[in-house]
Coordinates of C-alpha atoms in Angstrom, one line a residue:
Chain A
X887 CA -14.1 -20.1 6.1
X888 CA -10.7 -21.6 5.4
X889 CA -8.3 -21.9 8.3
X890 CA -5.5 -20.3 6.5
X891 CA -2.7 -21.8 8.5
X892 CA -3.8 -25.2 7.7
X893 CA -4.9 -25.0 4.1
X894 CA -2.6 -26.1 1.3
X895 CA -1.0 -23.3 -0.7
X896 CA 0.8 -23.1 -3.9
X897 CA 2.6 -20.2 -5.8
X898 CA 3.4 -19.4 -9.4
X899 CA 5.4 -16.5 -10.6
X900 CA 6.0 -15.1 -14.1
X901 CA 7.6 -12.0 -15.6
X902 CA 5.0 -9.7 -17.1
X903 CA 4.7 -5.9 -17.4
X904 CA 8.2 -5.3 -16.4
X905 CA 7.8 -6.9 -12.9
X906 CA 7.2 -10.4 -11.5
X907 CA 3.5 -11.4 -11.0
X908 CA 3.0 -13.9 -8.2
X909 CA -0.2 -15.9 -7.9
X910 CA -0.8 -17.8 -4.7
X911 CA -3.8 -20.1 -4.3
X912 CA -5.1 -21.7 -1.1
X913 CA -7.3 -24.8 -1.0
X914 CA -7.5 -28.4 -2.2
X915 CA -6.6 -29.7 -5.6
X916 CA -3.7 -27.3 -6.3
X917 CA -2.0 -29.9 -8.6
X918 CA -3.5 -31.0 -11.9
X919 CA -4.6 -29.8 -15.2
X920 CA -7.6 -27.9 -14.1
X921 CA -5.8 -25.5 -11.8
X922 CA -2.9 -25.3 -14.2
X923 CA -5.1 -24.2 -17.0
X924 CA -6.8 -21.6 -14.7
X925 CA -3.3 -20.2 -13.8
X926 CA -2.2 -20.3 -17.5
X927 CA -5.3 -18.3 -18.5
X928 CA -4.5 -15.6 -15.9
X929 CA -1.0 -15.1 -17.1
X930 CA -2.1 -15.2 -20.7
X931 CA -4.7 -12.5 -20.1
X932 CA -2.1 -10.3 -18.4
X933 CA 0.2 -10.7 -21.4
X934 CA -2.5 -9.7 -23.8
X935 CA -3.1 -6.6 -21.8
X936 CA 0.6 -5.9 -21.8
X937 CA 0.8 -6.3 -25.6
X938 CA -2.1 -3.8 -26.1
X939 CA -1.1 -1.2 -23.7
X940 CA 2.6 -1.0 -23.2
X941 CA 4.1 2.3 -24.5
X942 CA 7.4 0.6 -24.7
X943 CA 6.2 -1.8 -27.4
X944 CA 6.4 -0.7 -31.0
X945 CA 3.3 -2.7 -31.9
X946 CA 1.0 -1.8 -28.9
X947 CA -2.2 0.2 -29.4
X948 CA -1.0 2.8 -27.0
X949 CA 2.2 3.4 -29.1
X950 CA 0.1 3.6 -32.2
X951 CA -2.3 6.2 -30.7
X952 CA 0.7 8.3 -29.4
X953 CA 2.2 8.2 -32.9
X954 CA -1.0 9.1 -34.6
X955 CA -1.2 5.8 -36.5
X956 CA -4.3 4.7 -34.7
X957 CA -7.4 6.9 -34.1
X958 CA -9.0 6.6 -30.7
X959 CA -12.2 5.9 -32.4
X960 CA -10.7 2.8 -34.0
X961 CA -9.0 1.3 -30.9
X962 CA -9.9 -1.7 -28.9
X963 CA -12.8 -1.2 -26.5
X964 CA -10.5 -2.1 -23.7
X965 CA -8.2 0.9 -24.6
X966 CA -11.3 3.1 -24.6
X967 CA -12.3 1.8 -21.2
X968 CA -8.8 2.6 -19.8
X969 CA -8.9 6.0 -21.3
X970 CA -12.2 6.8 -19.6
X971 CA -10.8 5.5 -16.3
X972 CA -7.8 7.7 -16.7
X973 CA -10.0 10.8 -17.2
X974 CA -12.0 9.7 -14.1
X975 CA -8.8 9.2 -12.2
X976 CA -7.6 12.7 -13.0
X977 CA -10.9 14.2 -11.8
X978 CA -11.0 12.1 -8.6
X979 CA -7.4 12.9 -7.6
X980 CA -7.5 16.6 -8.5
X981 CA -5.0 16.0 -11.2
X982 CA -2.5 14.3 -9.0
X983 CA -3.0 11.2 -11.1
X984 CA -2.6 12.1 -14.7
X985 CA -2.1 9.8 -17.6
X986 CA -1.3 12.6 -20.0
X987 CA 2.2 13.3 -19.0
X988 CA 5.5 12.8 -21.0
X989 CA 6.9 9.4 -21.3
X990 CA 10.3 8.8 -19.6
X991 CA 11.9 8.5 -23.0
X992 CA 9.9 10.6 -25.7
X993 CA 10.1 9.1 -29.1
X994 CA 11.0 11.3 -32.1
X995 CA 8.2 13.2 -33.8
X996 CA 5.9 13.1 -30.8
X997 CA 4.7 16.5 -29.5
X998 CA 2.5 17.5 -26.8
X999 CA 1.2 15.3 -23.9
X1000 CA 1.2 11.7 -24.5
X1001 CA -1.2 9.1 -23.3
X1002 CA 0.7 7.0 -20.7
X1003 CA -1.7 4.7 -18.9
X1004 CA 0.8 2.5 -17.3
X1005 CA 0.1 3.8 -13.8
X1006 CA -3.5 2.5 -14.0
X1007 CA -3.3 -0.5 -16.4
X1008 CA -1.3 -2.7 -14.1
X1009 CA -3.9 -2.6 -11.3
X1010 CA -6.8 -2.7 -13.8
X1011 CA -5.3 -5.7 -15.5
X1012 CA -4.8 -7.6 -12.1
X1013 CA -8.4 -6.7 -11.2
X1014 CA -9.7 -8.2 -14.4
X1015 CA -7.7 -11.4 -13.8
X1016 CA -9.0 -11.6 -10.3
X1017 CA -12.6 -11.8 -11.6
X1018 CA -11.5 -15.0 -13.4
X1019 CA -9.9 -16.3 -10.3
X1020 CA -13.1 -15.7 -8.3
X1021 CA -14.7 -18.3 -10.4
X1022 CA -12.5 -20.9 -8.7
X1023 CA -15.0 -21.3 -5.9
X1024 CA -12.9 -23.7 -3.9
X1025 CA -9.7 -21.6 -3.8
X1026 CA -8.6 -18.4 -2.2
X1027 CA -6.3 -16.4 -4.4
X1028 CA -3.7 -13.7 -3.9
X1029 CA -2.5 -12.1 -7.2
X1030 CA 0.5 -9.8 -6.5
X1031 CA 1.8 -7.7 -9.4
X1032 CA 5.1 -6.4 -8.0
X1033 CA 3.4 -5.1 -4.9
X1034 CA -0.1 -4.3 -6.0
X1035 CA -2.3 -7.1 -4.9
X1036 CA -5.9 -8.4 -5.5
X1037 CA -7.2 -11.2 -3.2
X1038 CA -10.1 -13.5 -2.8
X1039 CA -10.5 -14.7 0.8
X1040 CA -8.7 -13.2 3.7
X1041 CA -4.9 -12.8 3.6
X1042 CA -2.2 -11.3 5.9
X1043 CA -0.3 -8.5 4.2
X1044 CA 3.0 -7.0 5.1
X1045 CA 3.7 -3.5 3.9
X1046 CA 7.3 -3.0 3.0
X1047 CA 9.2 -0.3 4.8
X1048 CA 10.3 2.1 2.1
X1049 CA 13.3 3.2 4.1
X1050 CA 14.4 -0.5 4.7
X1051 CA 13.1 -2.9 2.1
X1052 CA 14.1 -5.9 4.2
X1053 CA 11.6 -4.8 6.9
X1054 CA 8.0 -4.2 7.2
X1055 CA 6.3 -1.0 8.4
X1056 CA 2.9 -2.5 9.1
X1057 CA 0.7 -5.5 8.7
X1058 CA -2.9 -5.6 7.5
X1059 CA -5.5 -8.2 6.9
X1060 CA -7.1 -7.7 3.4
X1061 CA -10.3 -9.6 2.5
X1062 CA -11.8 -9.9 -0.9
X1063 CA -10.2 -6.7 -2.0
X1064 CA -7.1 -4.8 -2.9
X1065 CA -4.0 -3.3 -1.6
X1066 CA -1.6 -1.0 -3.6
X1067 CA 1.6 0.8 -2.6
X1068 CA 3.2 3.6 -4.5
X1069 CA 6.4 5.2 -3.6
X1070 CA 9.6 7.0 -4.3
X1071 CA 12.8 5.5 -3.6
X1072 CA 15.7 6.9 -1.6
X1073 CA 17.5 7.6 -4.8
X1074 CA 15.0 10.3 -5.6
X1075 CA 11.5 10.9 -6.6
X1076 CA 10.0 8.7 -9.3
X1077 CA 6.5 10.0 -8.8
X1078 CA 6.1 13.5 -10.3
X1079 CA 3.4 15.8 -9.0
X1080 CA 1.5 16.5 -12.2
X1081 CA -0.1 19.8 -11.3
X1082 CA 3.2 21.5 -10.8
X1083 CA 5.8 19.2 -12.2
X1084 CA 7.8 19.1 -9.0
X1085 CA 9.1 15.7 -8.0
X1086 CA 7.2 14.4 -5.0
X1087 CA 9.3 14.5 -1.8
X1088 CA 7.1 14.7 1.3
X1089 CA 6.2 11.0 1.4
X1090 CA 8.4 8.0 0.8
X1091 CA 5.4 5.8 0.1
X1092 CA 1.6 5.4 0.4
X1093 CA -0.5 2.3 0.7
X1094 CA -4.2 2.1 0.0
X1095 CA -6.6 -0.7 0.7
X1096 CA -10.2 -1.1 -0.6
X1097 CA -12.4 -3.0 -2.9
X1098 CA -10.8 -2.2 -6.3
X1099 CA -7.1 -2.4 -7.2
X1100 CA -7.5 -0.1 -10.0
X1101 CA -8.6 2.6 -7.7
X1102 CA -6.3 1.6 -4.8
X1103 CA -3.4 2.0 -7.2
X1104 CA -4.6 5.4 -8.6
X1105 CA -5.1 6.7 -5.1
X1106 CA -1.8 5.4 -3.8
X1107 CA -0.1 7.1 -6.7
X1108 CA -1.9 10.3 -6.3
X1109 CA -1.2 10.4 -2.5
X1110 CA 2.6 10.2 -3.2
X1111 CA 2.3 12.9 -5.7
X1112 CA 0.2 15.0 -3.4
X1113 CA 2.7 14.8 -0.6
X1114 CA 2.0 16.5 2.8
X1115 CA -1.8 16.8 2.4
X1116 CA -2.2 13.2 1.1
X1117 CA -3.4 11.7 4.5
X1118 CA -6.1 14.2 4.9
X1119 CA -7.2 13.6 1.3
X1120 CA -7.2 9.8 1.7
X1121 CA -9.2 10.0 4.8
X1122 CA -12.1 11.6 2.9
X1123 CA -12.3 8.7 0.4
X1124 CA -15.2 6.4 1.1
X1125 CA -14.3 2.7 1.0
X1126 CA -10.6 3.2 0.9
X1127 CA -8.2 3.5 3.7
X1128 CA -4.6 4.6 3.6
X1129 CA -1.2 4.5 5.2
X1130 CA 1.6 7.0 4.4
X1131 CA 5.3 6.8 5.2
X1132 CA 6.8 10.3 5.7
X1133 CA 10.3 11.2 4.5
X1134 CA 11.5 10.8 8.2
X1135 CA 10.3 7.3 8.1
X1136 CA 7.2 7.5 10.4
X1137 CA 3.9 6.0 9.4
X1138 CA 0.5 7.6 9.7
X1139 CA -2.8 6.0 8.9
X1140 CA -6.3 7.3 8.1
X1141 CA -9.1 7.0 10.7
X1142 CA -10.6 4.0 9.0
X1143 CA -7.4 1.9 8.8
X1144 CA -8.1 -1.5 10.3
X1145 CA -6.1 -2.7 13.4
X1146 CA -4.2 -5.9 12.7
X1147 CA -5.4 -8.7 14.9
X1148 CA -2.8 -11.2 13.8
Chain B
X728 CA -17.7 17.0 17.6
X729 CA -18.3 14.7 20.5
X730 CA -17.9 11.7 18.2
X731 CA -14.5 13.0 17.1
X732 CA -13.6 13.7 20.6
X733 CA -14.4 10.1 21.6
X734 CA -12.4 8.8 18.7
X735 CA -9.5 11.1 19.5
X736 CA -9.5 9.8 23.1
X737 CA -9.3 6.3 21.9
X738 CA -6.6 7.1 19.4
X739 CA -4.5 8.9 21.9
X740 CA -4.8 6.0 24.3
X741 CA -3.9 3.6 21.6
X742 CA -1.0 5.8 20.5
X743 CA 0.4 6.0 24.0
X744 CA 0.3 2.2 24.1
X745 CA 2.0 2.0 20.7
X746 CA 4.6 4.6 21.7
X747 CA 5.4 2.5 24.8
X748 CA 5.6 -0.5 22.5
X749 CA 8.0 1.3 20.2
X750 CA 10.3 2.4 22.9
X751 CA 10.3 -0.9 24.7
X752 CA 11.3 -2.5 21.5
X753 CA 14.5 -0.5 21.3
X754 CA 15.6 -0.8 24.8
X755 CA 18.1 -3.4 23.8
X756 CA 16.5 -6.4 25.6
X757 CA 15.1 -8.0 22.4
X758 CA 12.1 -9.3 24.3
X759 CA 9.5 -9.0 21.6
X760 CA 8.5 -11.8 19.3
X761 CA 8.0 -10.4 15.8
X762 CA 4.5 -12.0 15.8
X763 CA 3.1 -9.6 18.3
X764 CA 0.7 -6.9 17.2
X765 CA 0.3 -3.4 18.2
X766 CA -1.8 -2.0 21.0
X767 CA -3.8 -3.6 23.7
X768 CA -1.2 -6.0 24.9
X769 CA 0.0 -4.1 27.8
X770 CA -3.1 -3.7 29.8
X771 CA -1.7 -1.9 32.7
X772 CA -1.7 1.5 31.0
X773 CA -4.8 3.6 31.0
X774 CA -5.7 7.0 29.9
X775 CA -9.0 8.9 30.2
X776 CA -10.2 11.9 28.4
X777 CA -8.4 14.5 26.6
X778 CA -8.0 18.1 27.4
X779 CA -9.5 20.9 25.4
X780 CA -8.2 21.6 21.9
X781 CA -6.1 24.5 21.0
X782 CA -6.2 25.8 17.5
X783 CA -3.3 26.1 15.2
X784 CA -3.0 27.2 11.5
X785 CA -2.8 23.6 10.4
X786 CA -5.5 22.2 12.7
X787 CA -6.3 21.7 16.3
X788 CA -4.0 20.0 18.7
X789 CA -5.2 17.7 21.4
X790 CA -3.0 16.9 24.4
X791 CA -3.6 13.4 25.7
X792 CA -3.4 12.7 29.3
X793 CA -0.1 11.6 30.7
X794 CA 0.0 7.9 30.7
X795 CA 2.1 6.0 33.1
X796 CA 3.9 3.2 31.4
X797 CA 6.5 0.9 32.9
X798 CA 9.1 2.9 31.1
X799 CA 7.9 6.2 32.4
X800 CA 5.3 8.8 31.7
X801 CA 4.2 9.3 28.0
X802 CA 2.1 12.0 26.7
X803 CA 1.3 12.5 23.0
X804 CA -0.2 15.4 21.2
X805 CA -2.5 14.7 18.3
X806 CA -2.9 17.2 15.6
X807 CA -6.5 17.0 14.1
X808 CA -7.6 18.8 10.9
X809 CA -11.0 18.3 9.5
X810 CA -11.6 15.5 11.9
X811 CA -8.6 13.7 10.5
X812 CA -5.5 12.8 12.6
X813 CA -2.8 14.4 10.5
X814 CA 0.2 14.2 12.9
X815 CA 1.3 13.1 16.3
X816 CA 4.0 14.7 18.5
X817 CA 5.5 13.3 21.6
X818 CA 5.3 15.8 24.4
X819 CA 6.8 13.8 27.2
X820 CA 8.8 10.7 26.8
X821 CA 10.4 8.2 29.3
X822 CA 13.7 9.5 30.3
X823 CA 16.9 7.5 30.7
X824 CA 16.8 5.8 27.3
X825 CA 19.0 7.1 24.6
X826 CA 16.6 6.1 21.8
X827 CA 13.8 8.0 23.5
X828 CA 15.9 11.1 23.3
X829 CA 16.0 10.6 19.6
X830 CA 12.3 10.4 19.4
X831 CA 11.7 13.6 21.4
X832 CA 10.2 16.3 19.3
X833 CA 9.5 14.1 16.3
X834 CA 6.3 12.4 15.3
X835 CA 5.7 9.2 17.2
X836 CA 5.9 6.2 14.8
X837 CA 2.4 4.9 15.0
X838 CA 3.1 1.6 13.2
X839 CA 6.5 0.3 13.4
X840 CA 6.8 -3.5 13.5
X841 CA 10.0 -5.4 13.8
X842 CA 10.4 -8.1 11.1
X843 CA 13.6 -9.4 9.7
X844 CA 11.8 -11.1 6.9
X845 CA 8.3 -11.8 5.6
X846 CA 8.2 -15.3 7.0
X847 CA 9.1 -14.4 10.6
X848 CA 6.3 -11.9 10.6
X849 CA 3.9 -14.6 9.6
X850 CA 2.5 -12.7 6.6
X851 CA 1.4 -14.2 3.3
X852 CA 2.2 -11.5 0.8
X853 CA 4.0 -8.2 0.7
X854 CA 2.9 -4.9 -0.7
X855 CA 5.6 -2.3 -1.6
X856 CA 6.5 0.1 -4.5
X857 CA 6.8 -1.9 -7.6
X858 CA 10.0 -3.8 -8.1
X859 CA 11.4 -4.5 -11.6
X860 CA 11.9 -8.1 -12.6
X861 CA 15.7 -7.6 -12.0
X862 CA 15.1 -6.5 -8.4
X863 CA 12.5 -9.2 -7.7
X864 CA 15.1 -11.6 -6.2
X865 CA 15.8 -9.1 -3.4
X866 CA 12.2 -8.6 -2.6
X867 CA 10.5 -10.0 0.5
X868 CA 7.9 -11.5 -1.9
X869 CA 10.3 -13.7 -3.7
X870 CA 11.0 -15.5 -0.4
X871 CA 7.3 -16.1 0.1
X872 CA 6.9 -17.3 -3.4
X873 CA 9.9 -19.7 -3.2
X874 CA 8.4 -21.1 0.0
X875 CA 5.3 -22.2 -1.9
X876 CA 6.5 -23.5 -5.1
X877 CA 5.7 -27.1 -5.8
X878 CA 7.7 -29.4 -8.0

């Protein structure tokens, strides 16, 4: 077990998927071609996913599917995998996570619900990259895609206070797993409650921890959309714990949320 | 049901301790280091047992015992639905503190840690709602990243 205070650490950051993705490694041998190649491969993989899935790219498969140019039966197996995950996510969240919603800026000639997997793809892509990083047996890793994080080893996490981004609302230790936060901003709801289309307002943010970032991300997004009943719903999820920040700024956690030992 | 009651007892006890931490943090003396964690540090407060539950439309409420803290008496009420703690209300708060008057009648902040920035809180990464690339430089994470770049 690495004494994290003493172990060497190094960070890389690149812009991918509309945010900054930070990768931190802990351990020895953080300089040199081997580790640089491993890091390069991680970011290259994330860029490939972005190229395939971004609905904001004219040449992505998702754009082609939405415009009718590409049949689902002809798309990349990874796209099919994500579609299946989106269906499962809709089921598991009672529709509060739904990839079949209108894009923020609908393109001309597109009618009906569109396939917008962006809420799931980021966490899923990071989780895939984390599998590569796990092969670096001498290093702990922390891969943070704009606030959604996958780690190998044990890391001390801060959870940003949605009412005051310079402060934290809580700290939590995450080990060999994921932490994801979804939220609205004080400028207004960015998360829409799919079943009724009403912008989510009860919660400022929700954070979920558990083994998979794909699912932590989905559940955090669904929790914010769900609003006032979210905590009760999160508490029923096996293997995942949650923290919600209400619109008055107070934080509540599920019964299995770990106490931070520091 | 007994197991839930036992957990509630523990939770209410922990909440009372956290509440006393939250109020003491705001008494203007700035005595806390940001590295301290919640619960269990002020061992002089104790609580035992909870009174019987009363039912409400949204769940059952459990009134914790009155806990004596160095700032006064604290009593919290937990609202439980389906065995899940869904809300916490302060029934009695220490008097004489302006901030406590603001808390009266509102849900007790269970987790509220003071940290001016990520590094003073001794954390290694930050989870928050996704920031755009443009907003990254204002994020707590950017400070942690910058601290660990190597030339």
